[in-house]
GROMACS .gro file of C-alpha atoms in nm:
model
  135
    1UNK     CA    1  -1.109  16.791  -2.171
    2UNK     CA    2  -0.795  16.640  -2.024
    3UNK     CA    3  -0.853  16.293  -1.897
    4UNK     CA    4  -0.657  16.193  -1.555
    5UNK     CA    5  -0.469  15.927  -1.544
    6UNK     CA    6  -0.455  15.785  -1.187
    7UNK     CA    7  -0.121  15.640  -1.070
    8UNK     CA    8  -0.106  15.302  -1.099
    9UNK     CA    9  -0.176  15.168  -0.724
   10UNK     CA   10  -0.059  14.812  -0.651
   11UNK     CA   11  -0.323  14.597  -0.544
   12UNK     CA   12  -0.166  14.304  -0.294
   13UNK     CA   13  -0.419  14.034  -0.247
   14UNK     CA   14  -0.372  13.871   0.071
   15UNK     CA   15  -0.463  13.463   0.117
   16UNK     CA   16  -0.575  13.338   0.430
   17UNK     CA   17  -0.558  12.982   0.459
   18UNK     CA   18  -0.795  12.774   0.658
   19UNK     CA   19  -0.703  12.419   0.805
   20UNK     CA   20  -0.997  12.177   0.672
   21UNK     CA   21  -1.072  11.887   0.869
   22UNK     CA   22  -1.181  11.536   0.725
   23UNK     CA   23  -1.262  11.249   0.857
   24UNK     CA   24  -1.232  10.888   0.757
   25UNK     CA   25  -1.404  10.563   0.878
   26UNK     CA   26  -1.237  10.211   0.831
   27UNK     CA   27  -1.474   9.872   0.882
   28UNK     CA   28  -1.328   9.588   0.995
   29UNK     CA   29  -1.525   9.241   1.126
   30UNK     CA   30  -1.400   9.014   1.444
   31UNK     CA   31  -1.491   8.659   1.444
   32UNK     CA   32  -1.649   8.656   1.808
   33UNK     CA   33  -1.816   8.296   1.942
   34UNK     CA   34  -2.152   8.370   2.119
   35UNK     CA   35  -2.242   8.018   2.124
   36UNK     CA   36  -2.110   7.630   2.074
   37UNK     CA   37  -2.328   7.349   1.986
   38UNK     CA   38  -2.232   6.998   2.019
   39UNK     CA   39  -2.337   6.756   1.799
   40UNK     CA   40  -2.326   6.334   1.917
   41UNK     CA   41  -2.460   6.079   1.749
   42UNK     CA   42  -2.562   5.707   1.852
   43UNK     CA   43  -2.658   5.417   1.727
   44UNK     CA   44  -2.949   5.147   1.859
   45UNK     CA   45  -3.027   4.829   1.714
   46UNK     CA   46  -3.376   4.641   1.690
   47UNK     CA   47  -3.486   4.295   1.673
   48UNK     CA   48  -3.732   4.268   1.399
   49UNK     CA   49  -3.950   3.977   1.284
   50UNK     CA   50  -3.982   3.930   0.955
   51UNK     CA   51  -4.221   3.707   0.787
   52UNK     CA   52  -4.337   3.596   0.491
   53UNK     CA   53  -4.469   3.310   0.231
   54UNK     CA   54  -4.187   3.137  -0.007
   55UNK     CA   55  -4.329   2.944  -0.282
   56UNK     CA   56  -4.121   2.649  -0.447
   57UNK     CA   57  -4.234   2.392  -0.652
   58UNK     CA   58  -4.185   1.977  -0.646
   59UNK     CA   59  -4.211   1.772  -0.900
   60UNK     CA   60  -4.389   1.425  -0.892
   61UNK     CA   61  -4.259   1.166  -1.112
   62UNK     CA   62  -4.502   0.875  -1.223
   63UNK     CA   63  -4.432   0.631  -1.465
   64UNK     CA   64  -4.732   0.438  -1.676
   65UNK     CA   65  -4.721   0.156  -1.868
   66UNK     CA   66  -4.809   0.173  -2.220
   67UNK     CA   67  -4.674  -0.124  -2.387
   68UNK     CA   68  -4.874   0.000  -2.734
   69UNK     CA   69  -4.743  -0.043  -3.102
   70UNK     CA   70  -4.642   0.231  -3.248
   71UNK     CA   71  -4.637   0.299  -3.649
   72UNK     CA   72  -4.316   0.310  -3.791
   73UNK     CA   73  -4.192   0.643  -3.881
   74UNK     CA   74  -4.419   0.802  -3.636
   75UNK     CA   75  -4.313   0.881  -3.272
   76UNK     CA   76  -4.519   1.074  -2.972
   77UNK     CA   77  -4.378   1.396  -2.882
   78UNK     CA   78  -4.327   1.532  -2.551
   79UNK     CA   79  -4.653   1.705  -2.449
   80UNK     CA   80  -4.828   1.913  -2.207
   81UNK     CA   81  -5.211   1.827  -2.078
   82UNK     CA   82  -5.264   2.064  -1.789
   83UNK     CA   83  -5.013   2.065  -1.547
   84UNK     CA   84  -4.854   1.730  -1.652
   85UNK     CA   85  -4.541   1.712  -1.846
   86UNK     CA   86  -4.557   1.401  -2.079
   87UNK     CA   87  -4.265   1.263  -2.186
   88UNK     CA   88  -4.284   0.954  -2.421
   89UNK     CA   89  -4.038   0.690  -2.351
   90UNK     CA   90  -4.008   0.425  -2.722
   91UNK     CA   91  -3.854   0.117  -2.718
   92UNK     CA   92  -3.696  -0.066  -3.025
   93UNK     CA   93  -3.817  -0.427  -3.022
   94UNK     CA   94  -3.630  -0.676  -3.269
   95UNK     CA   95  -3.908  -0.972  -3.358
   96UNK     CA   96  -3.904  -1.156  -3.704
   97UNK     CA   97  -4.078  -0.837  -3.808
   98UNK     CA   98  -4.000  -0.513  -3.640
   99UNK     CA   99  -4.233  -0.254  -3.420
  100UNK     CA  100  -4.239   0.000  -3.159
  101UNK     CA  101  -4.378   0.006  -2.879
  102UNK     CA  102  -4.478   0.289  -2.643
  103UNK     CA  103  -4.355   0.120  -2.349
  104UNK     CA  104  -4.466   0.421  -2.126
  105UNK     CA  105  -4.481   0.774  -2.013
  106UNK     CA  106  -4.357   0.990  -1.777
  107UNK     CA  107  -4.585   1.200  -1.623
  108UNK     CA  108  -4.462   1.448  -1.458
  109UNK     CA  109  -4.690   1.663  -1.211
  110UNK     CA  110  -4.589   2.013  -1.065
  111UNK     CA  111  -4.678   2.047  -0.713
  112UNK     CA  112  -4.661   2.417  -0.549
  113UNK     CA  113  -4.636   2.430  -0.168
  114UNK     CA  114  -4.624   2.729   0.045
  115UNK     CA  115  -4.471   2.739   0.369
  116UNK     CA  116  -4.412   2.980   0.613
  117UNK     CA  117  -4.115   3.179   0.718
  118UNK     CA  118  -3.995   3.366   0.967
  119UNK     CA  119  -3.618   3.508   1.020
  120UNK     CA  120  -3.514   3.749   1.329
  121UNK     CA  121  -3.301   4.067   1.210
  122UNK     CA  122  -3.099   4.320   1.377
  123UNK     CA  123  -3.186   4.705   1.237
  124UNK     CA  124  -2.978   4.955   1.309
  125UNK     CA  125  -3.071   5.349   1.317
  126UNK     CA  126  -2.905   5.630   1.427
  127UNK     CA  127  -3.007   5.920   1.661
  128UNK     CA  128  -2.845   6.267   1.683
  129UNK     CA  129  -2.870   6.484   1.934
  130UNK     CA  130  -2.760   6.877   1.963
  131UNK     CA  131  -2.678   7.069   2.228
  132UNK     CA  132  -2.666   7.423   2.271
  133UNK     CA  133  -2.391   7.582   2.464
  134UNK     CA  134  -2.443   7.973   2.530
  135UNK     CA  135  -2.090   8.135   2.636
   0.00000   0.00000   0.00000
């Protein structure tokens, strides 16, 4: 058995080329202005009473007579007895023999008085207003 060669054939392959198509998208933004607003602001002013109570204090001065001895080596201190400030006041007193004497005190009282007060004042506040503007 004889095998058969065939001739060699040529094969030719033929290429058809096809256009393809693509498409592209590009985004992009615009500044567009649908609408303005306006924006004003004012001022007003008020007259206001104020009042209130101020406190302040007075002081009374009083001075009593004492005229007593007082021991040697031993003087009164300044003292408080309720609302009264004491204050001792000592006098030296040259006799054949010497002695003190608490010639007075000083009382002092504190007084507190109220009064009232009133004061006008301007307030300011401010106001602002919008307004839309379609266009």
């Amino acid at each position: 058995m004889t095998k058969k060669i065939a001739p060699h054939e040529e094969v030719t392959e033929q290429h058809e080329a096809i256009p393809l198509a693509e498409e592209q998208a590009e985004v992009s933004t615009q500044r567009v202005v649908d609408r303005r607003i306006r924006i004003s602001r004012s001022t007003t002013t008020a007259e206001k009473l104020l009042e209130t109570e101020l406190w302040h204090e007075e002081v009374k001065i009083e001075h009593i007579e004492k005229n007593e001895p007082v021991e040697e080596g031993y003087f009164p201190q300044v003292r408080q007895e309720g609302d009264v400030l004491i204050v001792p006041v000592i006098e030296e007193q040259v006799e054949i023999i010497r002695h003190y004497i608490l010639k007075e005190e000083v009382h002092i009282h504190k007084l507190k008085k109220s009064e009232q007060f009133q004061q006008k004042v301007t307030l300011r506040s401010q106001e602002i207003e919008i307004n839309k503007e379609d266009t």
